[in-house]
CSV table of C-alpha atoms and ligand atoms in Angstrom, one decimal:
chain,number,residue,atom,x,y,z
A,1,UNK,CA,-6.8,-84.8,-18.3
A,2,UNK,CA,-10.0,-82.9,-17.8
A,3,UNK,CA,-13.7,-84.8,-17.9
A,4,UNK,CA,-16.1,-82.0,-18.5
A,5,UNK,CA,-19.3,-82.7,-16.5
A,6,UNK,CA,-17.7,-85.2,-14.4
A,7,UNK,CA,-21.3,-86.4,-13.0
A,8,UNK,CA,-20.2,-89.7,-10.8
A,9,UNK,CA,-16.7,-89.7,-11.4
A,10,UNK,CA,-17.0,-92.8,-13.8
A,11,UNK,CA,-15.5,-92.0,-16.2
A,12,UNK,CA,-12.7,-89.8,-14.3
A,13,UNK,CA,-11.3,-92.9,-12.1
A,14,UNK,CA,-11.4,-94.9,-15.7
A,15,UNK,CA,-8.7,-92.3,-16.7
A,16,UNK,CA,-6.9,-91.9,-13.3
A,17,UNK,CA,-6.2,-95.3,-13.7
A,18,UNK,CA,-4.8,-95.3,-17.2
A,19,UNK,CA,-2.7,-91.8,-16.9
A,20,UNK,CA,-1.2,-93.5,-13.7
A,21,UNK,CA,0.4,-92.6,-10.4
A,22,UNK,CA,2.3,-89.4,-12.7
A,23,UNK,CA,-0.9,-88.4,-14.4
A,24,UNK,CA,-3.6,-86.2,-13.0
A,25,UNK,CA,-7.5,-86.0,-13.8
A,26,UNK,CA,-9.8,-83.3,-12.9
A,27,UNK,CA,-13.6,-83.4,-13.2
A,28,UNK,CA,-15.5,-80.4,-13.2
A,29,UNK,CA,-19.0,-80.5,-12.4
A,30,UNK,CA,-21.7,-77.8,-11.6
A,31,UNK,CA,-23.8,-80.1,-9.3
A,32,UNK,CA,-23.0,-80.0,-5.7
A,33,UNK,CA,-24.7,-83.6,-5.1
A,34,UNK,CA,-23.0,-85.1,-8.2
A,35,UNK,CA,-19.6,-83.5,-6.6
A,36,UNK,CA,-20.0,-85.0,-3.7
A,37,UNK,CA,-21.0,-88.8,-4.9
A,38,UNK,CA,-17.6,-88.7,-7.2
A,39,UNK,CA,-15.7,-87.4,-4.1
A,40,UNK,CA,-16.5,-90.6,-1.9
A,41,UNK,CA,-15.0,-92.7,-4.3
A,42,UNK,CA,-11.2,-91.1,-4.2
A,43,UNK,CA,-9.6,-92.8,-1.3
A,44,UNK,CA,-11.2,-96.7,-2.7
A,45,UNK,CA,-9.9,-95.9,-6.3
A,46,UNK,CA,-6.3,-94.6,-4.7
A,47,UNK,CA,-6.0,-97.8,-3.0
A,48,UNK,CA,-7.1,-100.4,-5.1
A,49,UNK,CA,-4.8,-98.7,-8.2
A,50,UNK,CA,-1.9,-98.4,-5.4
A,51,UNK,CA,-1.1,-94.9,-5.6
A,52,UNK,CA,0.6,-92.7,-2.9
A,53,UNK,CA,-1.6,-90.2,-3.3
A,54,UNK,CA,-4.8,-89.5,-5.2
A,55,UNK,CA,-4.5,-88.7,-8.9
A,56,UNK,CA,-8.1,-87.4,-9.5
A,57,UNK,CA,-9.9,-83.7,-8.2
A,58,UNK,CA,-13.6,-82.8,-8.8
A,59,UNK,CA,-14.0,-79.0,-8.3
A,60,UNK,CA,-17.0,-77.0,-9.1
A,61,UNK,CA,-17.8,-75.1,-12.3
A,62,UNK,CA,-19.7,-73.9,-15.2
A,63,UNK,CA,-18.1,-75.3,-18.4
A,64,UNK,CA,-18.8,-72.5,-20.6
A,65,UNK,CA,-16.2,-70.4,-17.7
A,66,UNK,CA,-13.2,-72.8,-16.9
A,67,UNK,CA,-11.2,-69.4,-16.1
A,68,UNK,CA,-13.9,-68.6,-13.2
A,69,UNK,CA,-12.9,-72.3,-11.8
A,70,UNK,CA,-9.8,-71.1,-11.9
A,71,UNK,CA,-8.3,-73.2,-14.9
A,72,UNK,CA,-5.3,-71.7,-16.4
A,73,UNK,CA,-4.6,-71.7,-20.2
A,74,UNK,CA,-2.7,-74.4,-21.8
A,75,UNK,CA,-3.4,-76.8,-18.8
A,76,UNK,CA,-4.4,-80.3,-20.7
A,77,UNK,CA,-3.0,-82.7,-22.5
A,78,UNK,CA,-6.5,-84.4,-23.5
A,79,UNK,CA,-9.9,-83.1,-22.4
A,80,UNK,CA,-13.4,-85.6,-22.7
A,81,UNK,CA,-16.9,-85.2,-21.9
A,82,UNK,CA,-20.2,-87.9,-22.6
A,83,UNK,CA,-23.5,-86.3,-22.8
A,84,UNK,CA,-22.9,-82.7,-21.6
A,85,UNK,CA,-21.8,-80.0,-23.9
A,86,UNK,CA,-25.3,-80.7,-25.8
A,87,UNK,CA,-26.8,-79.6,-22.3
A,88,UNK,CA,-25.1,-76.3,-22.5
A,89,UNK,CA,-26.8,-73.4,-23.8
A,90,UNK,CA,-23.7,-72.1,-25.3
A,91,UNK,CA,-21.7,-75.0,-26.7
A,92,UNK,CA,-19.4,-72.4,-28.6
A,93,UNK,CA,-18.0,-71.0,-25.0
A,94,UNK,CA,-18.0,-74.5,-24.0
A,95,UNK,CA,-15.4,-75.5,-27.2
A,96,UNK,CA,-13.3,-72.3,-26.8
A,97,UNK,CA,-12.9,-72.9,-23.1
A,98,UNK,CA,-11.7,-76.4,-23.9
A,99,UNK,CA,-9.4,-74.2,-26.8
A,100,UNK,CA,-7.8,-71.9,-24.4
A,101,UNK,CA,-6.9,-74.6,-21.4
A,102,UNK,CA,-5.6,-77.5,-24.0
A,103,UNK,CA,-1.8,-77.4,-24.3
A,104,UNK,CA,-1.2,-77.0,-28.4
A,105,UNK,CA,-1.4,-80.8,-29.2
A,106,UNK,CA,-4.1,-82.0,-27.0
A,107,UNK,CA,-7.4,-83.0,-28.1
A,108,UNK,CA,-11.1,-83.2,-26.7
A,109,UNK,CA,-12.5,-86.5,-27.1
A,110,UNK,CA,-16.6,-86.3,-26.3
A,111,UNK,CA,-19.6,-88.0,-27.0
A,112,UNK,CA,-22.7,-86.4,-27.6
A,113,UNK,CA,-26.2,-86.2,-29.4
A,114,UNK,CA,-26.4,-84.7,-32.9
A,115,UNK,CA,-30.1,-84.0,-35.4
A,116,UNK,CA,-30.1,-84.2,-38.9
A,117,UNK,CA,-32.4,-81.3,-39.1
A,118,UNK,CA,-32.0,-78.4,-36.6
A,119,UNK,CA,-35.2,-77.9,-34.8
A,120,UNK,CA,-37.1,-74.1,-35.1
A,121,UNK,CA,-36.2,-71.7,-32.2
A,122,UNK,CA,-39.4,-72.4,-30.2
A,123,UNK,CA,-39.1,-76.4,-30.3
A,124,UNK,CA,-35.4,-76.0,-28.6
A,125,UNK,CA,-37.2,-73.8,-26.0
A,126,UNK,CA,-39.4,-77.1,-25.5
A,127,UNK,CA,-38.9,-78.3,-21.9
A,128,UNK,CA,-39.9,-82.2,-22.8
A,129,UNK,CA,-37.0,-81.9,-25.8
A,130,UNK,CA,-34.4,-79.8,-23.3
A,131,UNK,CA,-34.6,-82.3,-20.6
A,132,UNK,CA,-34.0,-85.3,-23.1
A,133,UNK,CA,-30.8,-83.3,-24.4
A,134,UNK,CA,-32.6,-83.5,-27.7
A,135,UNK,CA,-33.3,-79.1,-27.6
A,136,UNK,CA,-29.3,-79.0,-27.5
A,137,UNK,CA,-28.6,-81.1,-30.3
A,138,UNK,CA,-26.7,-79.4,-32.7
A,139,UNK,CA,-26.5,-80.8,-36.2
A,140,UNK,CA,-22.9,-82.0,-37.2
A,141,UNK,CA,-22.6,-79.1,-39.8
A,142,UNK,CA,-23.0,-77.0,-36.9
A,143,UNK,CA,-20.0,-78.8,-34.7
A,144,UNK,CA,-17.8,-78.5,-37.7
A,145,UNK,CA,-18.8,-74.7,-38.1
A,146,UNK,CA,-17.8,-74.3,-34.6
A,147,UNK,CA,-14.9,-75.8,-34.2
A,148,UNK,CA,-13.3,-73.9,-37.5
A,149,UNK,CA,-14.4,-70.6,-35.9
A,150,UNK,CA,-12.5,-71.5,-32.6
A,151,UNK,CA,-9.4,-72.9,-34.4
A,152,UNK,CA,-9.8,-76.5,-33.6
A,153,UNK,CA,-8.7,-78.9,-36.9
A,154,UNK,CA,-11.4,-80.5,-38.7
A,155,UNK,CA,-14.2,-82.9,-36.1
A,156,UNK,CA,-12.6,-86.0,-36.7
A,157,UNK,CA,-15.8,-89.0,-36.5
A,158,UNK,CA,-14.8,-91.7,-34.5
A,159,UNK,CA,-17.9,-93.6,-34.3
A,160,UNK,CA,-22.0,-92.7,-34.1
A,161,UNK,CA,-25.0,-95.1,-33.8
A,162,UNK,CA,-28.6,-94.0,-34.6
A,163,UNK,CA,-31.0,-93.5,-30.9
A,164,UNK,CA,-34.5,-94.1,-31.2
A,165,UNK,CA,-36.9,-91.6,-29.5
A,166,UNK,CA,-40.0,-92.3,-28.1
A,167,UNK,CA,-43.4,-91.9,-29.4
A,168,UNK,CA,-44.1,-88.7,-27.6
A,169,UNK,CA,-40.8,-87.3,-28.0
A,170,UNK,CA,-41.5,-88.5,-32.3
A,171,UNK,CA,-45.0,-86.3,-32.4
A,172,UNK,CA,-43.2,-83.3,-31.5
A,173,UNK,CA,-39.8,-83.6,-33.5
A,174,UNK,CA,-41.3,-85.2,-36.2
A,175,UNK,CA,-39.1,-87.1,-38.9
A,176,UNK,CA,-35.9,-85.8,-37.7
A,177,UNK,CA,-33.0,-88.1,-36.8
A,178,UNK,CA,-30.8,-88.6,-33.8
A,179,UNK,CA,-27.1,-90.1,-33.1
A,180,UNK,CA,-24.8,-90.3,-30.5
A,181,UNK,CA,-21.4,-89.1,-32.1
A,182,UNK,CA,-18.0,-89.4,-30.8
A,183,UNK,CA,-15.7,-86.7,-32.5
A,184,UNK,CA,-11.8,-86.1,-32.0
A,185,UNK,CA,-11.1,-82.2,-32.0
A,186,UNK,CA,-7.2,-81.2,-32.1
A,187,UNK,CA,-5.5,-78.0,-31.4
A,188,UNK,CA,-2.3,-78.1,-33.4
A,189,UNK,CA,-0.8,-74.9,-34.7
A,190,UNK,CA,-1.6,-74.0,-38.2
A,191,UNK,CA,2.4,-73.7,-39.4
A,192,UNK,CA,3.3,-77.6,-39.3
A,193,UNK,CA,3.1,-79.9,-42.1
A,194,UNK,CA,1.8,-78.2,-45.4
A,195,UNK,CA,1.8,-81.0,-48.1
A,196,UNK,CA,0.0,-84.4,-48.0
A,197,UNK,CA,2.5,-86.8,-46.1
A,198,UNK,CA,2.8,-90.7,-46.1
A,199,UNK,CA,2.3,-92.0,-42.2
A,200,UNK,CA,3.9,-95.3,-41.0
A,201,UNK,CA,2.7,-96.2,-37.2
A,202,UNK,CA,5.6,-97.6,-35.5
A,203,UNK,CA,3.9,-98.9,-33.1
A,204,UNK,CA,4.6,-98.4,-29.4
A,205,UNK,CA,0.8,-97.8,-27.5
A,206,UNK,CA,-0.1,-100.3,-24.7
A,207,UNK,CA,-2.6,-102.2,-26.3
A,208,UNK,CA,-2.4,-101.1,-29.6
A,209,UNK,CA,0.7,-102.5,-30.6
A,210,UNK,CA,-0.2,-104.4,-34.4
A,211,UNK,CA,-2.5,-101.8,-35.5
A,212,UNK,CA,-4.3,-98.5,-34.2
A,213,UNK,CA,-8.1,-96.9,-34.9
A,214,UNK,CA,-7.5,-93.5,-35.0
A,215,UNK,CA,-11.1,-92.8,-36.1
A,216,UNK,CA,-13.5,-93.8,-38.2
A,217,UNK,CA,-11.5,-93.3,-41.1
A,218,UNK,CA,-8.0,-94.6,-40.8
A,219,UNK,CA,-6.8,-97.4,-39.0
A,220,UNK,CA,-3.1,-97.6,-39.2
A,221,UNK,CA,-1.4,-101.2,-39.3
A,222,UNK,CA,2.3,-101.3,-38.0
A,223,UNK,CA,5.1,-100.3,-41.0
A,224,UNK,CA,2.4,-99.6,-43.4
A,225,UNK,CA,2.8,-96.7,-45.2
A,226,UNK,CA,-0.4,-94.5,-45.3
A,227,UNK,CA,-1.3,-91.6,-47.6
A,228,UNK,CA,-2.8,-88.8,-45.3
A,229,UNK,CA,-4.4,-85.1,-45.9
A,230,UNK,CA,-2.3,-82.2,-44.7
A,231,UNK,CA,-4.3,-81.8,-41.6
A,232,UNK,CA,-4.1,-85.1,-39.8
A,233,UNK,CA,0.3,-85.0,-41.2
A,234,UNK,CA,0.2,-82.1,-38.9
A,235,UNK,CA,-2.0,-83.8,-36.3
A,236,UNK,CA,0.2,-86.7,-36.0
A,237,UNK,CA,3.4,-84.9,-36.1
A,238,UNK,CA,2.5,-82.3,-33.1
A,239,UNK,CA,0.0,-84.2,-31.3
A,240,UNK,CA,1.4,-86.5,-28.7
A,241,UNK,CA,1.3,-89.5,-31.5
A,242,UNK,CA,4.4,-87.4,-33.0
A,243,UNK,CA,6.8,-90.2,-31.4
A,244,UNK,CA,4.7,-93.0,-32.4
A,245,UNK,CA,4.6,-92.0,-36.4
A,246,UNK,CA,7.5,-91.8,-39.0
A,247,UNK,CA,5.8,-89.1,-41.7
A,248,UNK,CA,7.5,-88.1,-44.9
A,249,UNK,CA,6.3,-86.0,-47.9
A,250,UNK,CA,4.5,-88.2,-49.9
A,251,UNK,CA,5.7,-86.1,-53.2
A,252,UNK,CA,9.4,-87.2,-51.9
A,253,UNK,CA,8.3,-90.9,-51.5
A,254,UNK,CA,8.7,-93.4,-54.4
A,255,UNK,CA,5.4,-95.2,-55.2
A,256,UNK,CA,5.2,-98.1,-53.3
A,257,UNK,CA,3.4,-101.3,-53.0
A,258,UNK,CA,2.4,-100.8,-49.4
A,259,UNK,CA,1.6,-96.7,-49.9
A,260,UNK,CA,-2.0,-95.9,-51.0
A,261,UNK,CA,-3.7,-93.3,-52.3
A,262,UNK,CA,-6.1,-90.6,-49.9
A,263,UNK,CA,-9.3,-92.0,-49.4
A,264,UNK,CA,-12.5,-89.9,-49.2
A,265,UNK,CA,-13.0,-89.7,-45.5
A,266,UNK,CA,-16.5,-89.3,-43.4
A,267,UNK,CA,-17.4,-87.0,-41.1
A,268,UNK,CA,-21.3,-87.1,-41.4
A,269,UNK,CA,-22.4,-89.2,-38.6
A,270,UNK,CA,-25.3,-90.0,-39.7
A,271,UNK,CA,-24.0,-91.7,-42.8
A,272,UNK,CA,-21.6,-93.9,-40.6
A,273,UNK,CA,-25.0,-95.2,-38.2
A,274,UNK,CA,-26.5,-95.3,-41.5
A,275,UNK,CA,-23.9,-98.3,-42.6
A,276,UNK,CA,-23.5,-99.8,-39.4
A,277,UNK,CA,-27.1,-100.3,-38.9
A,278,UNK,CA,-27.7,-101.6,-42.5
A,279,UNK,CA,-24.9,-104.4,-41.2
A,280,UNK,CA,-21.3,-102.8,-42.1
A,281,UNK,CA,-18.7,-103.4,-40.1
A,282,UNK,CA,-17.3,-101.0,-39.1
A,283,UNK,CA,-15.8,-98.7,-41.4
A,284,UNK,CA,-12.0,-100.0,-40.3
A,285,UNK,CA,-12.7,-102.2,-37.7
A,286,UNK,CA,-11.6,-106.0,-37.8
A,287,UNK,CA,-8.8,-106.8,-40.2
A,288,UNK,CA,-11.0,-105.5,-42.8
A,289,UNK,CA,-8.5,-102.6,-43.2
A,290,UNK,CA,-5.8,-102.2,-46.3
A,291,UNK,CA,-3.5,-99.4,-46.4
A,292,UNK,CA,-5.7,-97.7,-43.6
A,293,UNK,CA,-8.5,-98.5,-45.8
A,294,UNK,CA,-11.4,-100.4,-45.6
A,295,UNK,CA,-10.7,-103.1,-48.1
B,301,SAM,C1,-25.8,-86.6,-18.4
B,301,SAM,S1,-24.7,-86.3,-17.0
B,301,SAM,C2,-23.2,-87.0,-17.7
B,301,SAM,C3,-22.3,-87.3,-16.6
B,301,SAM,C4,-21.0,-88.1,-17.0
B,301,SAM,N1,-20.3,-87.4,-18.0
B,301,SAM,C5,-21.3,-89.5,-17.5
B,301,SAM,O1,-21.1,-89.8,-18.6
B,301,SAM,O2,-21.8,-90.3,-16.7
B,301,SAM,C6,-24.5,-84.6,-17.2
B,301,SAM,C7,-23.6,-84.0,-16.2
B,301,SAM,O3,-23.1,-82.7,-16.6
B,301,SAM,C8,-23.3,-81.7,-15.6
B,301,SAM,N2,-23.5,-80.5,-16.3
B,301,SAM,C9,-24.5,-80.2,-17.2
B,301,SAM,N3,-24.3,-78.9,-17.7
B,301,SAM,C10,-23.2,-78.4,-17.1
B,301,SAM,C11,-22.5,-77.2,-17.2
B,301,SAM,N4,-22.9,-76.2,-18.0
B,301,SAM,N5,-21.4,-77.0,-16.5
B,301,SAM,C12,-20.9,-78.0,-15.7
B,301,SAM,N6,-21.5,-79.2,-15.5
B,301,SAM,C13,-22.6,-79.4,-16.3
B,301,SAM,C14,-24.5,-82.2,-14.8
B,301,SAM,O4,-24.4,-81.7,-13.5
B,301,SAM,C15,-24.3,-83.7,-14.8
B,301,SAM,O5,-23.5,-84.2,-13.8
């Protein structure tokens, strides 16, 4: 796995625990001082998870050039990142960096601050705006733009809640809105599943073993047979969720009790703060869920 902008090394040992003594985690970073605080935490982490040997390297780098940190192409299984790619200047080198070094399959998962409304050229030069990450913030239109010119399958929302800004930050931006949005972006090749398929989770993922939340739209119960678009059939049948899903054509299914139709799904994140904050549960979260539906 690959944590771009690494910063402490939080989030890195998180994962060095989970991918175990077989996985591996890098961090990339392009602050020497934030480099060095993650490195003084390898040795306690290798002990206290019992490894042989560490699991988890920080090395330096800029992420809009993974190849000049010497990062090879079709290196990751899964790549994350919380609150950096809206620092970058050029979030589209950023995305087709993560592209070229994800093995076909992998995803980035990354948090990040999105505005409704993009701000005029000389606001994002603001420094006041820059420094809060909020000069950076691309709208979500602009993600999904992105991430279709690169390749990547349709942003997949996972979840976003609204961030209030403070009163001087308000009299420069105005009305415009802010979240914090956690997307799913796949690299699956484009020749896989072409019709709409029906999905049945078998189960089989530490700690999600009666039902998993992909993302903000589906939640998939164990043996329940689940309608899904042609892009997240081919998601699931060449991500590494391939083993862990029984998919058929859903033209060749007979109707069934437990199979429902596709759903509209969301990928504005500002309409899913705008239901949680007006006291929705979350959109499939709880046992709320029917058919991979909120019911
Ligand atoms: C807000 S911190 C987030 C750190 C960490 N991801 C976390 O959640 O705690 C941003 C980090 O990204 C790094 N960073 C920002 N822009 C970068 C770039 N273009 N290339 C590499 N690192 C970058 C900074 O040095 C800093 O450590």
């Amino acid at each position: 796995m690959l944590d771009l902008g690494s910063g402490s090394g939080r989030d890195c040992y998180m994962l060095s625990k989970l991918v175990g003594q077989k996985g591996h985690v890098t961090g990339i970073d392009m602050t020497d001082e934030q480099l060095e605080l993650s490195r003084q935490y390898i040795d306690f982490h290798t002990e206290k998870f019992g490894f042989q040997q560490p699991n988890v390297e920080f090395i330096k780098g800029y992420i809009e050039d993974l190849k000049a940190a010497n990062i090879k192409d079709n290196r990751y299984d899964v790549i994350i990142s919380n609150c950096v790619i809206n620092l970058s200047p050029d979030k589209k080198a950023v995305l087709r960096e993560a592209y070229r070094v994800l093995k076909d399959g992998g995803e980035i998962y990354f948090s990040d601050m999105y505005i409704n409304k993009a701000l005029p050229a000389e606001l994002k030069e603001n420094k006041l705006l820059w420094g809060e990450g909020i000069g950076g913030a691309l709208t979500w239109k602009e993600l999904f733009h992105i991430a279709a010119e690169i390749g990547f399958c349709t942003p997949r929302l996972v979840t976003a809640r609204y961030i209030t800004v403070n009163e001087d930050l308000k009299n420069i931006v105005g009305d415009r809105k802010f979240v914090s949005a956690t997307f799913r972006l796949f690299k699956v090749p484009q020749d896989a599943v072409k019709i709409k398929s029906q999905a049945v989770y078998n189960g089989g993922i530490t700690g999600y073993e009666d039902k998993l939340e992909f993302d903000a739209n589906f939640t998939f119960k164990v043996g329940e047979a689940v309608e899904v678009d042609q892009e997240l059939g081919r998601i699931l049948k060449r991500s590494r969720f391939a083993d862990k899903f029984s998919l058929q054509e859903a033209e060749k299914m007979p109707c069934s009790e437990s199979s429902h139709p596709i759903k509209e799904t969301i990928g504005d994140p500002f309409e899913f703060a705008e239901a949680e904050s007006n006291g929705a549960q979350s959109l499939c979260s709880g046992d709320n869920f029917e058919g991979g539906r909120c019911s």
